[in-house]
Structures are given as C-alpha cells and as structure tokens.
Short mmCIF file of C-alpha atoms in Angstrom, two decimals:
data_model
loop_
_atom_site.label_atom_id
_atom_site.label_comp_id
_atom_site.label_asym_id
_atom_site.label_seq_id
_atom_site.Cartn_x
_atom_site.Cartn_y
_atom_site.Cartn_z
CA MET L 1 -40.87 -22.72 -37.69
CA SER L 2 -38.11 -25.28 -37.27
CA PHE L 3 -34.91 -25.91 -35.35
CA ILE L 4 -31.97 -27.04 -37.47
CA PRO L 5 -28.28 -27.66 -36.77
CA LEU L 6 -26.01 -24.85 -37.91
CA ASN L 7 -23.83 -27.14 -40.00
CA GLN L 8 -26.80 -27.73 -42.28
CA LEU L 9 -26.93 -24.00 -43.03
CA ARG L 10 -23.39 -23.73 -44.38
CA SER L 11 -23.43 -25.63 -47.64
CA LEU L 12 -22.53 -22.95 -50.18
CA PRO L 13 -19.22 -23.35 -52.11
CA SER L 14 -16.25 -21.07 -51.49
CA ASP L 15 -13.06 -20.22 -53.37
CA VAL L 16 -11.29 -19.04 -50.23
CA LEU L 17 -7.77 -20.38 -49.86
CA LYS L 18 -7.63 -23.59 -47.87
CA ALA L 19 -5.69 -23.15 -44.64
CA SER L 20 -3.91 -26.46 -45.02
CA SER L 21 -1.15 -25.56 -42.58
CA LEU L 22 -3.60 -25.06 -39.73
CA GLN L 23 -4.44 -28.36 -38.06
CA PRO L 24 -7.32 -28.79 -35.59
CA VAL L 25 -6.85 -29.90 -32.03
CA PRO L 26 -8.46 -33.38 -32.00
CA LEU L 27 -11.13 -32.60 -29.41
CA GLN L 28 -14.27 -32.67 -31.53
CA SER L 29 -15.06 -32.84 -35.20
CA SER L 30 -15.98 -29.44 -36.64
CA ARG L 31 -18.91 -31.16 -38.39
CA ARG L 32 -20.42 -32.58 -35.18
CA LEU L 33 -21.66 -29.54 -33.36
CA PRO L 34 -22.50 -29.59 -29.65
CA SER L 35 -26.15 -29.81 -28.66
CA TRP L 36 -26.47 -26.10 -27.89
CA PHE L 37 -25.85 -25.13 -31.52
CA LYS L 38 -29.44 -25.04 -32.67
CA ILE L 39 -31.28 -22.00 -33.94
CA GLU L 40 -34.86 -21.08 -34.72
CA ALA L 41 -35.04 -20.66 -38.48
CA LYS L 42 -38.16 -18.77 -39.49
CA THR L 43 -39.03 -16.02 -41.93
CA GLY L 44 -41.64 -13.64 -40.55
CA PRO L 45 -42.84 -10.31 -41.98
CA ASP L 46 -39.92 -8.37 -40.49
CA TYR L 47 -37.39 -10.80 -41.92
CA LEU L 48 -38.99 -10.55 -45.35
CA ASP L 49 -39.18 -6.75 -45.14
CA ILE L 50 -35.42 -6.52 -44.53
CA LYS L 51 -34.66 -9.04 -47.28
CA GLN L 52 -36.85 -7.26 -49.81
CA THR L 53 -35.51 -3.81 -48.87
CA MET L 54 -31.91 -4.94 -49.28
CA ASP L 55 -32.67 -6.53 -52.62
CA ARG L 56 -34.60 -3.51 -53.86
CA LEU L 57 -31.83 -1.07 -52.96
CA LYS L 58 -29.06 -3.42 -54.12
CA LEU L 59 -27.38 -3.52 -50.71
CA HIS L 60 -25.31 -6.17 -48.98
CA THR L 61 -25.40 -7.38 -45.38
CA ILE L 62 -22.61 -9.07 -43.46
CA CYS L 63 -25.39 -11.23 -42.05
CA GLU L 64 -25.64 -12.99 -45.41
CA GLU L 65 -22.06 -12.69 -46.68
CA ALA L 66 -20.56 -14.10 -43.46
CA ARG L 67 -23.41 -16.64 -43.04
CA CYS L 68 -24.22 -15.43 -39.56
CA PRO L 69 -26.14 -18.01 -37.48
CA ASN L 70 -28.22 -15.25 -35.87
CA ARG L 71 -29.67 -13.85 -39.08
CA TRP L 72 -33.15 -15.21 -38.42
CA GLU L 73 -33.29 -13.82 -34.88
CA CYS L 74 -31.87 -10.42 -35.78
CA TRP L 75 -33.85 -9.84 -38.95
CA ASN L 76 -37.09 -10.82 -37.25
CA ALA L 77 -36.19 -8.17 -34.64
CA ARG L 78 -35.59 -5.65 -37.48
CA THR L 79 -31.84 -5.57 -36.94
CA ALA L 80 -29.29 -5.95 -39.73
CA THR L 81 -25.66 -5.05 -40.34
CA PHE L 82 -25.00 -3.26 -43.62
CA LEU L 83 -21.92 -4.25 -45.61
CA ILE L 84 -20.65 -1.27 -47.61
CA LEU L 85 -17.91 -0.86 -50.23
CA GLY L 86 -19.09 -3.94 -52.08
CA ASP L 87 -18.95 -7.60 -51.14
CA ILE L 88 -15.43 -8.51 -52.33
CA CYS L 89 -12.60 -8.20 -49.81
CA THR L 90 -8.95 -7.51 -50.60
CA ARG L 91 -7.83 -9.68 -47.68
CA ARG L 92 -8.01 -13.40 -47.11
CA CYS L 93 -8.52 -14.33 -43.47
CA HIS L 94 -8.74 -18.07 -42.91
CA TYR L 95 -11.94 -17.98 -40.84
CA CYS L 96 -14.04 -15.60 -42.97
CA SER L 97 -16.48 -16.58 -45.72
CA VAL L 98 -16.63 -13.17 -47.41
CA GLU L 99 -15.38 -13.45 -50.99
CA THR L 100 -11.78 -12.43 -51.67
CA GLY L 101 -10.64 -10.90 -54.94
CA ARG L 102 -10.43 -7.70 -56.96
CA PRO L 103 -13.21 -5.34 -55.81
CA LEU L 104 -15.42 -3.39 -58.16
CA ALA L 105 -15.27 0.38 -58.40
CA VAL L 106 -16.51 2.34 -55.39
CA ASP L 107 -20.24 3.00 -55.60
CA HIS L 108 -20.65 6.61 -54.46
CA GLU L 109 -24.45 6.24 -54.38
CA GLU L 110 -24.25 3.45 -51.81
CA PRO L 111 -24.34 5.77 -48.74
CA ARG L 112 -27.61 7.27 -49.97
CA ARG L 113 -29.15 3.83 -50.45
CA VAL L 114 -28.05 2.66 -47.00
CA ALA L 115 -29.63 5.76 -45.48
CA ALA L 116 -32.81 5.12 -47.46
CA ALA L 117 -32.95 1.54 -46.18
CA VAL L 118 -32.46 2.63 -42.56
CA GLN L 119 -35.30 5.13 -42.98
CA ALA L 120 -37.59 2.66 -44.76
CA LEU L 121 -37.05 0.01 -42.09
CA GLY L 122 -37.49 2.49 -39.25
CA LEU L 123 -34.32 1.34 -37.50
CA ARG L 124 -33.44 2.78 -34.09
CA HIS L 125 -29.88 1.44 -34.22
CA VAL L 126 -27.82 0.53 -37.28
CA VAL L 127 -24.48 -1.23 -37.65
CA ILE L 128 -22.40 -0.40 -40.72
CA THR L 129 -19.35 -2.46 -41.67
CA SER L 130 -17.31 -3.04 -44.80
CA VAL L 131 -14.97 -5.36 -46.59
CA ASN L 132 -11.30 -4.39 -46.57
CA ARG L 133 -10.45 -2.09 -49.47
CA ASP L 134 -6.68 -1.89 -49.20
CA GLU L 135 -6.39 -0.71 -52.81
CA LEU L 136 -8.05 2.60 -51.87
CA GLU L 137 -5.87 5.38 -50.53
CA ASP L 138 -8.16 5.93 -47.53
CA GLY L 139 -9.29 2.30 -47.21
CA GLY L 140 -12.88 3.43 -47.79
CA ALA L 141 -13.00 5.87 -44.85
CA ALA L 142 -14.70 8.59 -46.90
CA ILE L 143 -17.57 6.23 -47.79
CA PHE L 144 -17.99 5.33 -44.11
CA ALA L 145 -18.15 9.04 -43.26
CA GLU L 146 -20.65 9.80 -46.01
CA THR L 147 -22.84 6.86 -44.98
CA ILE L 148 -22.97 8.19 -41.42
CA ARG L 149 -23.86 11.69 -42.68
CA GLN L 150 -26.59 10.47 -45.02
CA THR L 151 -28.07 8.19 -42.37
CA ARG L 152 -28.18 10.95 -39.77
CA GLN L 153 -29.84 13.27 -42.24
CA LEU L 154 -32.71 10.87 -42.98
CA SER L 155 -32.93 9.20 -39.55
CA PRO L 156 -31.69 11.67 -36.92
CA GLY L 157 -32.97 9.54 -34.04
CA CYS L 158 -31.12 6.40 -35.12
CA THR L 159 -27.91 5.53 -33.27
CA ILE L 160 -25.00 4.42 -35.44
CA GLU L 161 -22.28 1.84 -34.88
CA VAL L 162 -19.48 1.41 -37.39
CA LEU L 163 -17.38 -1.75 -37.58
CA ILE L 164 -14.27 -0.62 -39.41
CA PRO L 165 -11.19 -2.34 -40.88
CA ASP L 166 -7.74 -1.33 -39.67
CA PHE L 167 -7.19 1.09 -42.60
CA GLU L 168 -3.62 -0.28 -42.62
CA GLY L 169 -2.94 1.87 -39.59
CA SER L 170 -3.82 5.19 -41.24
CA GLU L 171 -4.65 7.72 -38.54
CA THR L 172 -5.97 10.09 -41.23
CA ALA L 173 -8.51 7.51 -42.39
CA LEU L 174 -9.54 6.78 -38.81
CA ALA L 175 -9.95 10.49 -38.09
CA THR L 176 -12.19 10.83 -41.16
CA VAL L 177 -14.63 8.32 -39.68
CA CYS L 178 -14.38 9.58 -36.10
CA ALA L 179 -15.09 13.16 -37.23
CA GLU L 180 -18.68 12.07 -37.97
CA LYS L 181 -19.06 10.94 -34.34
CA PRO L 182 -20.62 7.48 -34.64
CA ASP L 183 -22.15 6.33 -31.37
CA ILE L 184 -19.88 3.26 -31.28
CA LEU L 185 -16.57 2.68 -33.09
CA ASN L 186 -15.97 -1.06 -33.44
CA HIS L 187 -12.86 -2.81 -34.73
CA ASN L 188 -12.62 -6.54 -34.15
CA ILE L 189 -9.36 -8.06 -32.92
CA GLU L 190 -10.79 -11.53 -33.82
CA THR L 191 -7.95 -13.72 -32.49
CA VAL L 192 -5.06 -13.85 -30.03
CA ARG L 193 -1.60 -12.37 -30.56
CA ARG L 194 0.13 -15.72 -31.23
CA LEU L 195 -2.32 -16.81 -33.94
CA PHE L 196 -2.76 -13.43 -35.60
CA PRO L 197 0.01 -13.76 -38.26
CA THR L 198 -1.30 -17.14 -39.40
CA ILE L 199 -5.04 -16.55 -39.25
CA ARG L 200 -5.04 -12.87 -40.28
CA PRO L 201 -1.85 -12.68 -42.39
CA GLN L 202 -2.58 -9.22 -43.81
CA GLY L 203 -3.34 -7.72 -40.42
CA LYS L 204 -1.25 -6.93 -37.36
CA TYR L 205 -2.31 -7.52 -33.78
CA GLN L 206 -0.63 -4.46 -32.30
CA ARG L 207 -1.86 -2.26 -35.14
CA SER L 208 -5.44 -3.20 -34.27
CA ILE L 209 -4.86 -2.49 -30.58
CA GLN L 210 -3.31 0.88 -31.42
CA LEU L 211 -6.21 1.78 -33.72
CA LEU L 212 -8.67 1.24 -30.87
CA GLY L 213 -6.48 3.33 -28.59
CA LYS L 214 -6.34 6.16 -31.11
CA ALA L 215 -10.10 6.02 -31.59
CA LYS L 216 -10.54 6.40 -27.84
CA GLU L 217 -8.23 9.45 -27.92
CA LEU L 218 -10.50 10.89 -30.63
CA GLY L 219 -13.47 10.61 -28.27
CA MET L 220 -15.02 7.39 -29.47
CA ARG L 221 -16.87 4.78 -27.45
CA THR L 222 -14.96 1.71 -28.60
CA LYS L 223 -15.76 -1.94 -29.07
CA SER L 224 -13.98 -5.09 -30.21
CA GLY L 225 -14.72 -8.78 -30.72
CA LEU L 226 -12.88 -12.06 -30.17
CA ILE L 227 -13.58 -15.42 -31.82
CA LEU L 228 -12.75 -18.55 -29.81
CA GLY L 229 -12.06 -22.02 -31.14
CA MET L 230 -9.22 -21.33 -33.60
CA GLY L 231 -6.41 -22.80 -31.49
CA GLU L 232 -5.99 -20.30 -28.66
CA THR L 233 -5.95 -21.00 -24.94
CA MET L 234 -8.17 -19.43 -22.30
CA ASP L 235 -5.17 -17.58 -20.89
CA GLU L 236 -4.43 -16.13 -24.33
CA ALA L 237 -8.04 -14.99 -24.58
CA ARG L 238 -7.69 -13.30 -21.20
CA ALA L 239 -4.53 -11.57 -22.44
CA VAL L 240 -6.53 -10.11 -25.35
CA MET L 241 -9.09 -8.74 -22.90
CA ARG L 242 -6.32 -7.11 -20.88
CA ASP L 243 -4.77 -5.62 -24.03
CA LEU L 244 -8.13 -4.16 -25.05
CA ARG L 245 -8.67 -2.65 -21.61
CA SER L 246 -5.16 -1.19 -21.70
CA VAL L 247 -6.45 1.15 -24.44
CA ASP L 248 -9.72 1.68 -22.54
CA CYS L 249 -11.92 -0.35 -24.91
CA ASP L 250 -15.50 -0.13 -23.62
CA ILE L 251 -17.42 -3.07 -25.11
CA MET L 252 -16.40 -6.61 -26.02
CA THR L 253 -18.05 -9.52 -27.80
CA ILE L 254 -16.84 -13.12 -27.51
CA GLY L 255 -18.20 -15.94 -29.68
CA GLN L 256 -17.47 -19.43 -30.97
CA TYR L 257 -15.79 -19.93 -34.34
CA LEU L 258 -17.76 -22.10 -36.76
CA GLN L 259 -16.11 -23.36 -39.93
CA PRO L 260 -18.03 -21.75 -42.85
CA THR L 261 -16.92 -24.31 -45.47
CA ARG L 262 -14.49 -27.18 -45.80
CA ASP L 263 -12.00 -24.78 -47.36
CA HIS L 264 -11.73 -22.73 -44.18
CA LEU L 265 -9.81 -23.15 -40.95
CA PRO L 266 -11.13 -26.19 -39.05
CA VAL L 267 -12.53 -25.74 -35.57
CA ALA L 268 -9.86 -26.47 -32.97
CA ARG L 269 -12.22 -26.56 -30.02
CA PHE L 270 -15.84 -25.99 -29.05
CA TYR L 271 -16.05 -24.00 -25.83
CA ASP L 272 -18.72 -24.83 -23.26
CA PRO L 273 -21.32 -22.11 -22.50
CA SER L 274 -20.00 -22.02 -18.93
CA GLU L 275 -16.60 -20.92 -20.22
CA PHE L 276 -18.20 -18.05 -22.12
CA ALA L 277 -20.03 -17.08 -18.95
CA LEU L 278 -16.75 -17.10 -17.03
CA LEU L 279 -15.05 -14.85 -19.58
CA LYS L 280 -18.00 -12.48 -19.40
CA GLU L 281 -17.59 -12.19 -15.63
CA GLU L 282 -13.85 -11.67 -15.96
CA GLY L 283 -14.36 -9.06 -18.67
CA ARG L 284 -16.74 -7.11 -16.50
CA ALA L 285 -14.25 -7.27 -13.65
CA LEU L 286 -11.59 -5.83 -15.95
CA GLY L 287 -13.78 -2.81 -16.63
CA PHE L 288 -15.69 -3.39 -19.88
CA THR L 289 -19.04 -1.61 -19.67
CA HIS L 290 -20.67 -4.45 -21.62
CA VAL L 291 -19.51 -7.97 -22.48
CA GLU L 292 -21.63 -10.09 -24.84
CA SER L 293 -20.26 -13.63 -24.54
CA GLY L 294 -21.70 -16.93 -25.75
CA PRO L 295 -21.35 -19.63 -28.42
CA LEU L 296 -23.61 -17.88 -30.93
CA VAL L 297 -22.48 -14.32 -30.20
CA ARG L 298 -21.25 -12.32 -33.18
CA SER L 299 -19.98 -8.77 -33.34
CA SER L 300 -23.35 -7.12 -33.90
CA TYR L 301 -25.40 -9.44 -31.71
CA HIS L 302 -27.64 -7.35 -29.39
CA ALA L 303 -25.78 -4.25 -30.60
CA GLU L 304 -28.80 -2.03 -29.93
CA GLN L 305 -28.57 -2.94 -26.23
CA GLN L 306 -24.88 -2.15 -26.03
CA VAL L 307 -25.22 1.44 -27.22
CA ALA L 308 -27.36 2.20 -24.17
CA SER L 309 -24.88 0.67 -21.73
CA GLU L 310 -23.33 3.78 -20.21
CA GLU L 311 -22.23 2.41 -16.85
CA VAL L 312 -18.81 3.77 -15.89
CA MET L 313 -16.36 1.04 -14.93
CA PRO L 314 -12.86 1.40 -13.48
CA LYS L 315 -10.01 1.67 -15.94
CA LEU L 316 -7.42 -1.12 -15.82
#
C-alpha cells in the first residue's frame, strides 16, 4: 500500500488536440497539486478480480480510459463503470483523455459481455456509459437499451445507472434508452454556459439541459455532473446548479478538473475542499436529493449510495 500524488499517475501519451487557445489563470501550476490530492493506490483481490474480468471479456471501463483517480478505491469496493460502444470517441473535448478518432464497427455482442461481467462480479449497482458515436443514426441508443435488458436478465437485483451522451438532441434516441427504465439517467453538463463552446465544441449547453428535462418528462430519475477548475467562477457554477434544478434534475456531482496530459486544457484553478462543501450545501438547498461534491469526486463516485437517496426535496 502506498500514497502517491495524482500527477505521478498521469504519464501516458495522448494524441488529443492541444487546447492552445485556452490559457490558465496564474493561481497555481497544474503540475503542483495541493496537499489533499493524494490517493491510496493498492491492488487487492477485488481490484484484481475486476481487472481480470474486464480483460477476459474484452470490455472497457471509463475508470481506465479517463484515468480516474478513484479507480483503486472503487475497484477494491467492487464498483466499476463500463464503457460501451468501444473506446474511441467521435468528439474532442479539451479536458477528456478518451481517445478521439474513427470508431470501429459496433460490437453487437458487447451488451451480453457486459451483463456477464456484472453477473460474474456480483454487482448490486452498475454504471454504464459510452463514448460519443455521432456517426451512428441513433448515437448508440439501441446498444444502451440492449445492455440494460441483458443486464436485468442475468442480474435482476442489480440497479442500473446509465451515463449517456447528448445523442445530438435526438428525442427518439433518448426515448429508446428511457423505455428500458434505468434506475438513474445521467448526462453530465461538465462545464458552465460561457465555457461550453470552447471546452466542448461539439456539444451545446442548452441541448444538454433540455435532454435532462426531457428525460425527467419520460419518468427518469436524473443526474448530472460539473467539473470545476477550467476557468469558471463560483457564481457561474451556481448558475449551472440553478439551470439543472429548473428541469428538476435530482442528483449532482461536483469535482475538480485535473489535467490528464500536457496536451489537454491546463488547470485554471484548484478549489479548496471548503468551497466544494459550500456548493454541496447550496445544492441541497436548491432541492437536489443528493449532491456529491469534493476535489476527487467524479460522476460515478459513490453512485451506489445515490440510487438509494429517495428523499423528496422542494422543486425550484
């Protein structure tokens, strides 16, 4: 067992486009992380079981592809987030380390293998996400739906969260996923309205808000996530929370951006843990049933706890 700084865990090369037009606020170097950015890196039997199962079934996890700092904690707690529809994304967001390029053909056996992995690992809660597949007519919605069906068939007691792309605003694609009634429908907003066109050039802020609103109309329990440290202000972060509550979003995650490689957007600011705590309090006051907020929080962090959070809060 050892404790190591996160910046020593992000040394792999990347061909992601360098965001040269995005300059950091000169508060702190993105390579000198604050003292609270230390993690316990250990590989126990549960960690190895997940790793070996994924390798055996030729599956991907966002935990690995996005270089999540919580991988050791989550895998040792038998929690992992499956990445379906391959590991090559059709979009190029300046904060994300997932490979961008021309995806391979859709693997129609993948849903069966995901379901087999969930069963083999005995998971009680599973999170399923994907790369963007904008070249597909339905954005991959049918594969999401089939993965939910196959998982429920083999593991009927397992709750399911899906973290979906925006499907380019297709209500038909969204309805395809919602028809399978996942326990939580997650779509991450990621950044504030002002920065969205620069940081997520192939996405649209209002389109993401509208997707979450439509999912709520279709009966979903909804969730979204925000990354801080890319040049936004606290007031802009608060505005995102209000926008999410305006479409009755139930759950929110808030975490600190960490630069995956030198080719990615530099960190503009490291937020203090007290600021994350403040945003959590404010989010709860706005009406979110659950707010997971902290420097190391990522979208699926403690996801199994969020699915059980059924407290009814007032609508904004």
